[in-house]
Coordinates of C-alpha atoms and ligand atoms in Angstrom, one line a residue:
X264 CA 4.3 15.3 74.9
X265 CA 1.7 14.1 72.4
X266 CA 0.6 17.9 71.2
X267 CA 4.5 18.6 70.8
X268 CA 3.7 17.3 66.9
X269 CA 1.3 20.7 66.8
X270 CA 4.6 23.0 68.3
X271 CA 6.0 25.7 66.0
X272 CA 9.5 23.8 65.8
X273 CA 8.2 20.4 64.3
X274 CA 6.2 23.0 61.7
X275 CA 9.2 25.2 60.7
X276 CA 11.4 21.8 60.7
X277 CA 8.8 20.0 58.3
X278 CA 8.7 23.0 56.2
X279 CA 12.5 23.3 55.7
X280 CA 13.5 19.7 55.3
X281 CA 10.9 19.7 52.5
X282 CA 12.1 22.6 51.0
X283 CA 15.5 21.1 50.8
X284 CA 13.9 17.7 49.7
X285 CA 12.5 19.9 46.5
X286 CA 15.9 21.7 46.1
X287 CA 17.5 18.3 45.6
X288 CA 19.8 18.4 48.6
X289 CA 18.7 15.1 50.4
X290 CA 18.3 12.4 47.9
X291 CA 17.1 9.0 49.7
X292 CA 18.4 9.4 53.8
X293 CA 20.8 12.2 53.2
X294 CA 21.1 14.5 54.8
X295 CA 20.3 15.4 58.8
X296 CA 19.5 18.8 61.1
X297 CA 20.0 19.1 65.1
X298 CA 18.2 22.0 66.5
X299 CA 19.1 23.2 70.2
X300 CA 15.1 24.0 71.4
X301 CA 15.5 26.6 74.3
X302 CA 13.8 25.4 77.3
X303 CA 11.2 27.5 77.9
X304 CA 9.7 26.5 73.8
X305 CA 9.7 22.7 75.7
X306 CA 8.0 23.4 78.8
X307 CA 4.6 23.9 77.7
X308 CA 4.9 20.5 76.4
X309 CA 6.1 19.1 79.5
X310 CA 2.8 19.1 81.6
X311 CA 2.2 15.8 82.6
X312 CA 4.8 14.1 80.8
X313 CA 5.5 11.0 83.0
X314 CA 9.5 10.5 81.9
X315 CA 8.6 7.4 80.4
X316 CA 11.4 7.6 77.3
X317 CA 13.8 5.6 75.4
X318 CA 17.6 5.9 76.3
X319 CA 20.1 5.6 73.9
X320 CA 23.9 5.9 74.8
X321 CA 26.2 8.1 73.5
X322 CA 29.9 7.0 71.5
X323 CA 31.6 9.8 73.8
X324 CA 30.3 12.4 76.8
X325 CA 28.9 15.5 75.8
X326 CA 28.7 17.5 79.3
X327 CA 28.3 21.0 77.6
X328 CA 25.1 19.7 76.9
X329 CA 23.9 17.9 79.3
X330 CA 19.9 18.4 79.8
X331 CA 19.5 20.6 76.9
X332 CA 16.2 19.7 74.6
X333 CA 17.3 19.1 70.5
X334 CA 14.9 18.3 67.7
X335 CA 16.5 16.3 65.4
X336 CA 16.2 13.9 62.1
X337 CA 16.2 10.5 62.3
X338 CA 18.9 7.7 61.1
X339 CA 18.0 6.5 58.2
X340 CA 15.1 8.9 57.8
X341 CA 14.1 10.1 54.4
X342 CA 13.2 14.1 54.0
X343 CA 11.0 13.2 51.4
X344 CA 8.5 11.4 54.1
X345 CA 9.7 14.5 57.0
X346 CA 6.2 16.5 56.0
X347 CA 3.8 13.3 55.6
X348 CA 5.2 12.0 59.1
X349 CA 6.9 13.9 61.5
X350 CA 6.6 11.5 64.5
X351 CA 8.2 8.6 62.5
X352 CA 11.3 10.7 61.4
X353 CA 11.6 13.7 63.9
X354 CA 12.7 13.3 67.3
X355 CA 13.3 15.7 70.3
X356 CA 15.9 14.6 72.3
X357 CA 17.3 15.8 75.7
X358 CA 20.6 14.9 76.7
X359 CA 21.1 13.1 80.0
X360 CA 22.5 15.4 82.9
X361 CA 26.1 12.7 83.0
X362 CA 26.4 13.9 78.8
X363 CA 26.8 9.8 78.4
X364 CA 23.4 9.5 76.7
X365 CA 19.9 11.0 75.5
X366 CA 16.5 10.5 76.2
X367 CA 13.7 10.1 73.4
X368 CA 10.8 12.4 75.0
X369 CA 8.8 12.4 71.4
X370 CA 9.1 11.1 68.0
X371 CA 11.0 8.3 66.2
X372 CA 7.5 6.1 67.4
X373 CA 8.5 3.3 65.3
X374 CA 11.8 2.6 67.0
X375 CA 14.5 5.0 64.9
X376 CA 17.2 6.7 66.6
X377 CA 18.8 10.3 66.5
X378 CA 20.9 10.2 63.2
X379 CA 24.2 8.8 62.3
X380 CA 25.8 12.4 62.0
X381 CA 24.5 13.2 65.5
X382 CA 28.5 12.5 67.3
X383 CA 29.3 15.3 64.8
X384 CA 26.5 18.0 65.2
X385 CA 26.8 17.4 69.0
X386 CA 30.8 18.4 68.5
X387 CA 30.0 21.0 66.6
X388 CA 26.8 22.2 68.8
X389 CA 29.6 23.0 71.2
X390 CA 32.0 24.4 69.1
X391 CA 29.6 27.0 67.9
X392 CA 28.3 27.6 71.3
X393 CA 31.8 28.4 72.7
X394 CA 32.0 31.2 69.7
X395 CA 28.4 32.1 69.7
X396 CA 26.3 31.6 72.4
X397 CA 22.9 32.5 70.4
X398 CA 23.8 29.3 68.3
X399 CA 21.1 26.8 68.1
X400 CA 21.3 24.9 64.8
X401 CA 23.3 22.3 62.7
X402 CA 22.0 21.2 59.3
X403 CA 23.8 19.2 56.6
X404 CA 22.9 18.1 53.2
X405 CA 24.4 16.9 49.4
X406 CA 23.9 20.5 47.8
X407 CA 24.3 19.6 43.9
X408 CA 26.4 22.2 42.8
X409 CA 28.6 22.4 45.9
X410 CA 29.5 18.6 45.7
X411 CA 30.4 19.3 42.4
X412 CA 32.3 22.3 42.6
X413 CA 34.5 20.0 44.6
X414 CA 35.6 17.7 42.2
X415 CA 36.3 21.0 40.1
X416 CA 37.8 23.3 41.9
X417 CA 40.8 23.4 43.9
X418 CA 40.2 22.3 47.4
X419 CA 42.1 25.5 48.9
X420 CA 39.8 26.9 51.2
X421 CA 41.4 30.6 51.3
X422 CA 40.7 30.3 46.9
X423 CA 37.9 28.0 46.9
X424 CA 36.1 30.9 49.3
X425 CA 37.2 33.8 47.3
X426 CA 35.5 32.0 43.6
X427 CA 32.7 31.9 45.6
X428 CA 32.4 35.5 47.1
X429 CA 33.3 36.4 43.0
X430 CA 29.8 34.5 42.1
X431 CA 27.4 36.5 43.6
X432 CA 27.7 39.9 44.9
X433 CA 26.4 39.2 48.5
X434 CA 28.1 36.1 49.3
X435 CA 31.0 38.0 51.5
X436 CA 27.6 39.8 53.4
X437 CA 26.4 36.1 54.0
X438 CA 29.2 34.4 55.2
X439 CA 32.6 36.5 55.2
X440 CA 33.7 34.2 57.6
X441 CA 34.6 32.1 54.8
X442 CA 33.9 28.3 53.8
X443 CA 36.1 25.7 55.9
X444 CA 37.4 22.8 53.9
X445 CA 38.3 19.2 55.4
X446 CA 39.8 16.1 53.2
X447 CA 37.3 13.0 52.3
X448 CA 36.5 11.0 55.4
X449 CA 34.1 8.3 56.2
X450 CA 30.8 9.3 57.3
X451 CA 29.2 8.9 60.7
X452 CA 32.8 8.9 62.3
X453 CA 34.3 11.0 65.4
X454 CA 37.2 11.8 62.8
X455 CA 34.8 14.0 60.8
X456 CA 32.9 15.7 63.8
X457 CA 36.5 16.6 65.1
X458 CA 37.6 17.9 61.6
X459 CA 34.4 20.0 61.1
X460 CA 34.5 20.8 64.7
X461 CA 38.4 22.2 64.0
X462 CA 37.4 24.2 61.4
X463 CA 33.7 25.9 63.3
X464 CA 35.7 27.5 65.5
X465 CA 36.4 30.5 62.8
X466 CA 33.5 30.0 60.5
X467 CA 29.7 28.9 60.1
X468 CA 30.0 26.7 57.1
X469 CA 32.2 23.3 56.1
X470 CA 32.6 21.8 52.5
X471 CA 32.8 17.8 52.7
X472 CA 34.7 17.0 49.5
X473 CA 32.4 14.3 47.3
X474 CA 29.8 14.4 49.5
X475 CA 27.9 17.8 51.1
X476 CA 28.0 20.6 52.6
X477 CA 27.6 21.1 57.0
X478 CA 26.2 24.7 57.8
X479 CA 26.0 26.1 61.8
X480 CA 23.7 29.5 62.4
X481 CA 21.4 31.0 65.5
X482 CA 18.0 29.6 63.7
X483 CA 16.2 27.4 60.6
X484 CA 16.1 30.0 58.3
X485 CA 19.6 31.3 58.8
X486 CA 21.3 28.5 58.8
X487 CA 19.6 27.1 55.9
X488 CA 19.8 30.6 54.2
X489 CA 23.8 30.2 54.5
X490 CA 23.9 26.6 53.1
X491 CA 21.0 28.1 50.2
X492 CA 23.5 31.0 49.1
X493 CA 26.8 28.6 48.7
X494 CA 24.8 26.5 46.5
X495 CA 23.4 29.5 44.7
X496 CA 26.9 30.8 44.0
X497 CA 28.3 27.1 43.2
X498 CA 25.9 26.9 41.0
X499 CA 26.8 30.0 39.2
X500 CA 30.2 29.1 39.4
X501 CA 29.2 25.3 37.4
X502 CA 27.6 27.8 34.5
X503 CA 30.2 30.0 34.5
X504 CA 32.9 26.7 33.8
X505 CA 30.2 25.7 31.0
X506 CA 30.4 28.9 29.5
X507 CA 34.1 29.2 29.1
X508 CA 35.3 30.3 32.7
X509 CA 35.4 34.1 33.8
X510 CA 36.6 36.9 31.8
X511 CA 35.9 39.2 34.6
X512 CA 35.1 39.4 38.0
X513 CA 34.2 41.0 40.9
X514 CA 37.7 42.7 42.3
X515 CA 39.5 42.2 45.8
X516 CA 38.8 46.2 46.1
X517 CA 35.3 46.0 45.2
X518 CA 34.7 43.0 47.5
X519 CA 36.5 45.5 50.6
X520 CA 34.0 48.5 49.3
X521 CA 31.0 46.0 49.8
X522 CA 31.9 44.8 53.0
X523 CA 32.9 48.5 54.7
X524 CA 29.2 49.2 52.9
X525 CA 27.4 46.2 54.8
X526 CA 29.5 46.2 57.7
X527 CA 31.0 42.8 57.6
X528 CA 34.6 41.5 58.6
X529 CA 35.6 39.8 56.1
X530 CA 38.1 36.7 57.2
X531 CA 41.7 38.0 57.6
X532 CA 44.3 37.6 55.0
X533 CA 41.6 37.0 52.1
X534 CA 41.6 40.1 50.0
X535 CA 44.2 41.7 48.5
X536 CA 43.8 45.4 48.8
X537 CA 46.5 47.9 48.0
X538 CA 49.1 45.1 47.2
X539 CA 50.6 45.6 44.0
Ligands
2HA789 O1 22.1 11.2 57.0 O2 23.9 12.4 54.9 O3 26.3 12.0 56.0 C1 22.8 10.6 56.0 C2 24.0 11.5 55.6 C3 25.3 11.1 56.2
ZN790 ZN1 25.6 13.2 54.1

């Protein structure tokens, strides 16, 4: 497994984590991505691998997954040092065949672990799978704007969706699904994998109230892409309250026009066309 540091997947996931490093999102350890690796991408690497791994048990069984390959962050893992030192703070993981545990095949080589939020993208890997079977990857991090847009803004998500599609013209293309809302809970927990989980059964993307943001989507850049264009248009939306608040926007008819014009669905029950 030693060449698997060369692979295309630990490239692309040092390049993104350190693009989110730059954007601000992942002060100190925050922050985390799982990435379901097909296995065909992990057999090339396999050749001669002798199964000698480290086993680390699971808080609950995850059969849905059992034997599939993921690349994740480590637990307590800066992005910062992601780039400099992949094998110290990337690991790919594979699942045991019972779903009670994983096996380390690379990475983590100075004894780190799979990362505290993995309970939750392992929920929500299956969540997402069960709606979309071309989903591969979880990423979460403490977008600036979007953390703050939730001390500011109502935590409504059918409103707090609709000032966001308002900030930016092609936020309903990106994710008319909407933006799923849970209340504060303690990190690392099963209560906020289940929460999140709850709410990735109808959309991509889930605000944590004081503390980040949790995107779901088919690939790195997509996914990312997603989380990138809520925290463009919460940023907007943080000028926008500095300037003096909105004195017009974009309207529910002209959000309907642009998504019959991109051919998107935007979530049911969230524009009001032809009520008066
Ligand atoms: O990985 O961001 O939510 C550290 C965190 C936990
Ligand atoms: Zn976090």
């Amino acid at each position: 497994m030693e060449k698997f540091i060369d692979s295309p997947m630990v490239k692309s996931l040092c390049n993104i984590t350190n693009v989110m490093y730059n954007k601000g999102w992942d002060e100190r350890n925050g922050g985390n991505i799982s990435w379901i690796i097909d296995d065909d991408k992990v057999a090339p690497f396999l050749d001669g691998f002798t199964g000698n791994t480290r086993n680390i048990a699971l808080p609950f069984t995850v059969e849905a997954l059992a034997q599939r390959y993921l690349l994740v962050t480590g637990t307590g893992k800066y992005f910062k040092n992601i780039k400099a030192d992949p094998q110290d703070t990337l690991g790919l993981i594979q699942i045991a065949a019972d779903g009670k545990s994983y096996d380390i095949l690379w990475g983590f080589v100075n004894g780190a672990h799979a990362t505290s939020e993995l309970p939750t993208h392992l929920m929500n890997h299956i969540q997402r799978l069960a709606v979309d079977e071309n989903h591969r990857v979880i990423m979460h991090c403490h977008a600036t704007h979007t953390i703050a847009m939730t001390f500011a803004h109502e935590l409504d998500e059918k409103a707090l969706t609709k000032t966001l599609w308002k900030m930016c013209t092609e936020c309903l293309v990106v994710f008319p699904d909407g933006i799923g809302v849970i209340p504060w809970v303690v990190p690392g927990t099963e209560e906020i994998g289940q929460l999140t989980a709850e709410k990735m059964t109808y959309c991509r993307s889930v605000l944590w109230p004081f503390h980040g943001v949790f995107g779901a989507g088919q690939d790195l850049d997509e996914t990312f892409g997603l989380i990138e264009t809520i925290e463009k248009a919460a940023e907007v939306y943080t000028y926008v309250q500095a300037q003096g608040g909105t004195k017009q926007e974009i309207s529910d008819e002209q959000l309907s026009a642009l998504a019959q014009g991109f051919n998107v669905e935007p979530k049911a029950g969230y524009l009001e066309v032809g009520v008066k």
